[in-house]
Short mmCIF file of C-alpha atoms in Angstrom, two decimals:
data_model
loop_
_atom_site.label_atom_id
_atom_site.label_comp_id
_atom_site.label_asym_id
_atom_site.label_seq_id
_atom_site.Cartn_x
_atom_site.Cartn_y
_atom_site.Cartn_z
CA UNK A 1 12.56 -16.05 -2.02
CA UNK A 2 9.52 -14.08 -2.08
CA UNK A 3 7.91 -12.50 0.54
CA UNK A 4 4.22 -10.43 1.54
CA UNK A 5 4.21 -6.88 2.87
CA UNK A 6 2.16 -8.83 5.51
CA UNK A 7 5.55 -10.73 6.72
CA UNK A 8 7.41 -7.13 6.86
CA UNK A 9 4.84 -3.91 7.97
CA UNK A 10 1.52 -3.06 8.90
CA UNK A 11 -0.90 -0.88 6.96
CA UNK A 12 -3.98 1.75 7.54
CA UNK A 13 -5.80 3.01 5.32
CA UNK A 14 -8.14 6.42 4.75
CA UNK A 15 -9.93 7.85 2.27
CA UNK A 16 -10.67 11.17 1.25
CA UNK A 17 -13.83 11.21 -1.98
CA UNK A 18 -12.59 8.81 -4.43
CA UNK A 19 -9.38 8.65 -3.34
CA UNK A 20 -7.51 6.32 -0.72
CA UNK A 21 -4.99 6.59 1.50
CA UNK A 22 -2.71 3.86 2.57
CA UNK A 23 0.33 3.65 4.80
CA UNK A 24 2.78 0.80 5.02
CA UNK A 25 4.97 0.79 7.84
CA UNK A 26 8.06 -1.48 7.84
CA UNK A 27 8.51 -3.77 11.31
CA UNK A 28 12.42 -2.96 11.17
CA UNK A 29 14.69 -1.25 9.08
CA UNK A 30 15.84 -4.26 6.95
CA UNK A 31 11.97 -4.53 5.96
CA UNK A 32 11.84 -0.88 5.10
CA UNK A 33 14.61 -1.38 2.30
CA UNK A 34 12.67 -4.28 1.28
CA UNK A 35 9.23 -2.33 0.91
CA UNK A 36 11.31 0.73 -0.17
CA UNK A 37 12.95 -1.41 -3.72
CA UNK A 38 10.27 -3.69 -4.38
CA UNK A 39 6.78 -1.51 -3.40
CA UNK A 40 6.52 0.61 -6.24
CA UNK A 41 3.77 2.50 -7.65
CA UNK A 42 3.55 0.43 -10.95
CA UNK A 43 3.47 -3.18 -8.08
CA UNK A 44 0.57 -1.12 -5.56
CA UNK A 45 -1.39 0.01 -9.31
CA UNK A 46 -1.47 -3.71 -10.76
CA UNK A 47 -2.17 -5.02 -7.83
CA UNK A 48 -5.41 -2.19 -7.32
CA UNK A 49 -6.22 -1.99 -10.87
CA UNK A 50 -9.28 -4.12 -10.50
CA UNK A 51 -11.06 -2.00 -8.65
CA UNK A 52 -10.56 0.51 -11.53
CA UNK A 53 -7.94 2.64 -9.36
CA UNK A 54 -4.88 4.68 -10.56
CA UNK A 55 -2.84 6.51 -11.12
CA UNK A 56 -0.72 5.45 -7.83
CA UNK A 57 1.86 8.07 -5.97
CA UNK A 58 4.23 6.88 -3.30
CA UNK A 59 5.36 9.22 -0.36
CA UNK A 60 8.21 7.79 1.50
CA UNK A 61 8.78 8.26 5.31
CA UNK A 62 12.13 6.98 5.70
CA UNK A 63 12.25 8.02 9.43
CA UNK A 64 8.99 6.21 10.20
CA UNK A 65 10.01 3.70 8.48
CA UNK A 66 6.66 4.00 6.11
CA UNK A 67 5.64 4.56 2.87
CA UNK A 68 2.36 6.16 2.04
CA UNK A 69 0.56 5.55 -1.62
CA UNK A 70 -1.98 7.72 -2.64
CA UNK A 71 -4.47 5.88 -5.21
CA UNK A 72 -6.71 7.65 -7.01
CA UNK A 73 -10.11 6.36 -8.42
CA UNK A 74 -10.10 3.65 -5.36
CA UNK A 75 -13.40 3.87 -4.36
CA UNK A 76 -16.07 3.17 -6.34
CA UNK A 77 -16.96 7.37 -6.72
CA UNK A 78 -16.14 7.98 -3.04
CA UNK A 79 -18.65 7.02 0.04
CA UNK A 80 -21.20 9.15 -0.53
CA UNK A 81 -21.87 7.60 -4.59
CA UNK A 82 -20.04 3.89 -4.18
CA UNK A 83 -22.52 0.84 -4.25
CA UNK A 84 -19.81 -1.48 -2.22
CA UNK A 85 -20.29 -2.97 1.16
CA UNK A 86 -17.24 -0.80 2.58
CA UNK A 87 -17.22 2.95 0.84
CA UNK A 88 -13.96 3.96 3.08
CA UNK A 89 -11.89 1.48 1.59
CA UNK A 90 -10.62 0.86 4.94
CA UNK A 91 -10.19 -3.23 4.21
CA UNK A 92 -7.94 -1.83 0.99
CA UNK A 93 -5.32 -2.01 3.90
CA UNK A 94 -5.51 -5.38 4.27
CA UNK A 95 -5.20 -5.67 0.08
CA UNK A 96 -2.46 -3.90 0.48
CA UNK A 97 -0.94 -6.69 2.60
CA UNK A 98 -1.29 -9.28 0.49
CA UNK A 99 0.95 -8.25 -2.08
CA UNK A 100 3.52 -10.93 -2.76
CA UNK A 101 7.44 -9.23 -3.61
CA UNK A 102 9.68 -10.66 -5.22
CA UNK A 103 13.51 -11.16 -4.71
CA UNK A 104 13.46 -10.63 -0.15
CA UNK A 105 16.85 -11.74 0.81
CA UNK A 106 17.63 -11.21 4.53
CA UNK A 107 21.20 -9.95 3.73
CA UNK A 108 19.51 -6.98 1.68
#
C-alpha cells in the first residue's frame, strides 16, 4: 500500500539564494522509518526536477524524528533574480508533501 509524506509528517521549508531548505518531520516513530527507507534523495530530486533543481542532500535527525533535504538550483536564481509568484519557495513544502511512497506497511 502506498502512502504520502502528507499521511506521515509535516514539512517547512526555507531558502537561502538558489537553494531550498526543507524539513520533514515524521508524526511518530513508525512514520520516521517509513520517511527514513523510502525518502531518498534520488525520490525528493525526481520529484523537484521540474523546477530544474538538484543535486538533492538528505540530513537525517533521527531524534527529531526529521529529515532535512537540501536542494540546490530550487529557485528559479534565488528571490532577488526568480520571475515566480513565490521566490522563497516556501509552498515547495507543501510539494514536498505530496510525494506518493511506495511499499508503507504498518508492521514496518
Amino acid at each position: 500500500m502506498s502512502v504520502r509524506v502528507y499521511d506521515l509528517a509535516h514539512a517547512r521549508a526555507g531558502d537561502k539564494g538558489n537553494t531550498s531548505n526543507i524539513s520533514v518531520t515524521a508524526y511518530d516513530a513508525a512514520g520516521f522509518q517509513v520517511l527514513r527507507r523510502e525518502l531518498t534523495p534520488e525520490v525528493v530530486l525526481a520529484h523537484f526536477k521540474h523546477l530544474g533543481a538538484g543535486p538533492v542532500r538528505r540530513y537525517e535527525l533521527p531524534q527529531l524524528r526529521a529529515l532535512n533535504f537540501v536542494i540546490e538550483n530550487a529557485l528559479g536564481g534565488g528571490v532577488t533574480r526568480s520571475l515566480a509568484i513565490d521566490p522563497h519557495g516556501k509552498s515547495l513544502s507543501a510539494l514536498m508533501l505530496t510525494i506518493t511512497l511506495p511499499g508503507h506497511n504498518e508492521g514496518a
